[in-house]
PDB file of C-alpha atoms in Angstrom:
ATOM      1  CA  MET A   1       1.653  12.432  -4.863  1.00 86.00           C
ATOM      2  CA  SER A   2       5.262  12.369  -3.135  1.00 93.00           C
ATOM      3  CA  ILE A   3       7.126   9.353  -1.921  1.00 95.00           C
ATOM      4  CA  GLY A   4       6.206  10.290   1.592  1.00 96.00           C
ATOM      5  CA  LEU A   5       2.614  10.249   0.810  1.00 95.00           C
ATOM      6  CA  ARG A   6       2.582   6.988  -1.124  1.00 94.00           C
ATOM      7  CA  LEU A   7       4.477   5.445   1.599  1.00 96.00           C
ATOM      8  CA  LYS A   8       2.075   6.709   4.371  1.00 96.00           C
ATOM      9  CA  GLU A   9      -0.753   5.619   2.193  1.00 94.00           C
ATOM     10  CA  ALA A  10       0.585   2.050   1.796  1.00 94.00           C
ATOM     11  CA  ARG A  11       1.489   1.665   5.442  1.00 94.00           C
ATOM     12  CA  LYS A  12      -1.924   2.991   6.726  1.00 94.00           C
ATOM     13  CA  ALA A  13      -3.620   0.458   4.207  1.00 91.00           C
ATOM     14  CA  ARG A  14      -1.834  -2.390   5.838  1.00 92.00           C
ATOM     15  CA  GLY A  15      -2.896  -1.269   9.083  1.00 94.00           C
ATOM     16  CA  MET A  16       0.639  -0.471  10.375  1.00 96.00           C
ATOM     17  CA  SER A  17       2.154   2.089  12.526  1.00 97.00           C
ATOM     18  CA  GLN A  18       5.360   3.852  11.754  1.00 98.00           C
ATOM     19  CA  GLU A  19       6.708   2.062  14.712  1.00 98.00           C
ATOM     20  CA  LEU A  20       5.786  -1.249  13.523  1.00 98.00           C
ATOM     21  CA  LEU A  21       7.059  -0.781   9.842  1.00 98.00           C
ATOM     22  CA  ALA A  22      10.270   0.437  11.135  1.00 98.00           C
ATOM     23  CA  GLU A  23      10.458  -2.704  13.433  1.00 98.00           C
ATOM     24  CA  LYS A  24       9.720  -4.930  10.655  1.00 97.00           C
ATOM     25  CA  ILE A  25      12.317  -3.335   8.160  1.00 97.00           C
ATOM     26  CA  GLY A  26      15.011  -3.351  10.909  1.00 97.00           C
ATOM     27  CA  ALA A  27      15.316   0.618  11.048  1.00 97.00           C
ATOM     28  CA  SER A  28      14.342   3.394  13.340  1.00 97.00           C
ATOM     29  CA  ARG A  29      10.975   4.910  13.528  1.00 97.00           C
ATOM     30  CA  GLY A  30      12.714   8.166  12.399  1.00 97.00           C
ATOM     31  CA  VAL A  31      13.552   6.492   9.084  1.00 97.00           C
ATOM     32  CA  VAL A  32      10.102   5.921   8.258  1.00 98.00           C
ATOM     33  CA  THR A  33       9.028   9.398   9.471  1.00 98.00           C
ATOM     34  CA  ASN A  34      11.636  11.159   7.500  1.00 98.00           C
ATOM     35  CA  ILE A  35      10.747   9.296   4.431  1.00 97.00           C
ATOM     36  CA  GLU A  36       6.942  10.281   4.944  1.00 97.00           C
ATOM     37  CA  HIS A  37       7.514  13.852   5.530  1.00 97.00           C
ATOM     38  CA  ASP A  38       9.712  13.999   2.316  1.00 95.00           C
ATOM     39  CA  LYS A  39      12.861  14.846   4.261  1.00 96.00           C
ATOM     40  CA  VAL A  40      14.672  12.035   2.228  1.00 90.00           C
ATOM     41  CA  LEU A  41      13.977  12.306  -1.523  1.00 81.00           C
ATOM     42  CA  GLU A  42      16.135   9.095  -2.381  1.00 88.00           C
ATOM     43  CA  PRO A  43      16.026   6.697   0.527  1.00 94.00           C
ATOM     44  CA  GLN A  44      18.586   3.847   0.564  1.00 95.00           C
ATOM     45  CA  PRO A  45      17.906   0.905  -1.651  1.00 95.00           C
ATOM     46  CA  LEU A  46      18.033  -1.643   1.137  1.00 96.00           C
ATOM     47  CA  VAL A  47      15.208   0.404   2.985  1.00 97.00           C
ATOM     48  CA  VAL A  48      13.172   0.742  -0.154  1.00 97.00           C
ATOM     49  CA  ASN A  49      13.402  -2.984  -0.858  1.00 96.00           C
ATOM     50  CA  ALA A  50      12.521  -3.851   2.720  1.00 97.00           C
ATOM     51  CA  ILE A  51       9.568  -1.320   2.746  1.00 97.00           C
ATOM     52  CA  CYS A  52       8.238  -2.838  -0.443  1.00 95.00           C
ATOM     53  CA  ASP A  53       8.730  -6.402   0.735  1.00 96.00           C
ATOM     54  CA  VAL A  54       6.957  -5.782   4.086  1.00 97.00           C
ATOM     55  CA  LEU A  55       3.982  -3.606   2.674  1.00 95.00           C
ATOM     56  CA  LYS A  56       3.762  -5.814  -0.530  1.00 91.00           C
ATOM     57  CA  ILE A  57       3.899  -2.751  -2.749  1.00 92.00           C
ATOM     58  CA  ASN A  58       5.738  -2.123  -6.144  1.00 89.00           C
ATOM     59  CA  ARG A  59       9.170  -0.348  -5.976  1.00 90.00           C
ATOM     60  CA  GLN A  60       8.674   2.046  -8.956  1.00 88.00           C
ATOM     61  CA  TRP A  61       5.194   2.964  -7.559  1.00 89.00           C
ATOM     62  CA  LEU A  62       6.931   3.891  -4.186  1.00 93.00           C
ATOM     63  CA  LEU A  63       9.776   5.820  -5.663  1.00 92.00           C
ATOM     64  CA  ARG A  64       7.964   7.350  -8.745  1.00 89.00           C
ATOM     65  CA  GLY A  65       4.367   6.830  -8.633  1.00 87.00           C
ATOM     66  CA  GLU A  66       4.698   4.613 -11.587  1.00 80.00           C
ATOM     67  CA  ALA A  67       2.175   1.874 -11.613  1.00 68.00           C
ATOM     68  CA  GLY A  68       1.283  -0.976 -13.962  1.00 63.00           C
ATOM     69  CA  ARG A  69      -2.273  -1.412 -15.180  1.00 64.00           C
ATOM     70  CA  SER A  70      -2.831  -3.881 -12.422  1.00 69.00           C
ATOM     71  CA  ALA A  71      -1.613  -1.505  -9.722  1.00 67.00           C
ATOM     72  CA  LYS A  72      -3.782   1.344 -11.158  1.00 70.00           C
ATOM     73  CA  VAL A  73      -6.979  -0.982 -11.160  1.00 79.00           C
ATOM     74  CA  LEU A  74      -6.349  -1.939  -7.671  1.00 79.00           C
ATOM     75  CA  SER A  75      -5.801   1.800  -6.586  1.00 77.00           C
ATOM     76  CA  GLU A  76      -9.018   2.696  -8.083  1.00 83.00           C
ATOM     77  CA  ILE A  77     -10.752  -0.045  -6.469  1.00 87.00           C
ATOM     78  CA  TYR A  78      -9.243   0.889  -3.189  1.00 85.00           C
ATOM     79  CA  THR A  79     -10.233   4.434  -3.712  1.00 85.00           C
ATOM     80  CA  SER A  80     -13.738   3.719  -4.383  1.00 89.00           C
ATOM     81  CA  VAL A  81     -14.388   1.087  -1.622  1.00 90.00           C
ATOM     82  CA  LYS A  82     -12.759   3.226   1.291  1.00 87.00           C
ATOM     83  CA  GLU A  83     -15.729   5.595   0.807  1.00 90.00           C
ATOM     84  CA  LEU A  84     -18.446   2.599   1.449  1.00 93.00           C
ATOM     85  CA  SER A  85     -19.621   1.660   5.016  1.00 94.00           C
ATOM     86  CA  GLY A  86     -17.923  -1.477   6.583  1.00 93.00           C
ATOM     87  CA  GLU A  87     -20.929  -3.456   5.767  1.00 95.00           C
ATOM     88  CA  GLU A  88     -20.820  -2.406   1.978  1.00 95.00           C
ATOM     89  CA  GLN A  89     -17.081  -3.156   2.019  1.00 93.00           C
ATOM     90  CA  GLN A  90     -17.698  -6.651   3.275  1.00 94.00           C
ATOM     91  CA  PHE A  91     -20.491  -7.284   0.605  1.00 95.00           C
ATOM     92  CA  ILE A  92     -17.710  -6.284  -2.131  1.00 93.00           C
ATOM     93  CA  LEU A  93     -15.215  -8.558  -0.782  1.00 92.00           C
ATOM     94  CA  ASP A  94     -17.753 -11.467  -0.579  1.00 94.00           C
ATOM     95  CA  MET A  95     -18.615 -10.853  -4.182  1.00 94.00           C
ATOM     96  CA  ILE A  96     -14.691 -10.740  -5.210  1.00 92.00           C
ATOM     97  CA  GLN A  97     -14.308 -13.959  -3.188  1.00 93.00           C
ATOM     98  CA  THR A  98     -17.243 -15.831  -4.741  1.00 95.00           C
ATOM     99  CA  TYR A  99     -16.268 -14.802  -8.245  1.00 93.00           C
ATOM    100  CA  ILE A 100     -12.632 -16.362  -7.520  1.00 91.00           C
ATOM    101  CA  ARG A 101     -14.038 -19.356  -6.082  1.00 92.00           C
ATOM    102  CA  HIS A 102     -16.376 -19.729  -9.081  1.00 92.00           C
ATOM    103  CA  ARG A 103     -13.737 -19.005 -11.766  1.00 89.00           C
ATOM    104  CA  ARG A 104     -11.598 -21.828 -10.089  1.00 87.00           C
ATOM    105  CA  GLY A 105     -14.437 -24.173 -10.592  1.00 77.00           C
TER     106      GLY A 105
END
């Protein structure tokens, strides 16, 4: 998967348009579009850092597709859950939240 596809996936997962992401990182929509279409293979570090901060994603994952164990697990969960209906997704989310509350005591 290219940097452009990773960016697009992360942006859409956060429900953001290219326009909104560009606004939040202080850049033009063209910057986001060019990265998503792989016209920019090495985006400026300031742009990458801003994107990662806004989208709450790992820098190495965005740039190289490298992810730690936690990111891989979350990615697998996302991939699995996105195929479910909205009702099923809500059920899974409720289960996770119940587990977290139980764990905290």
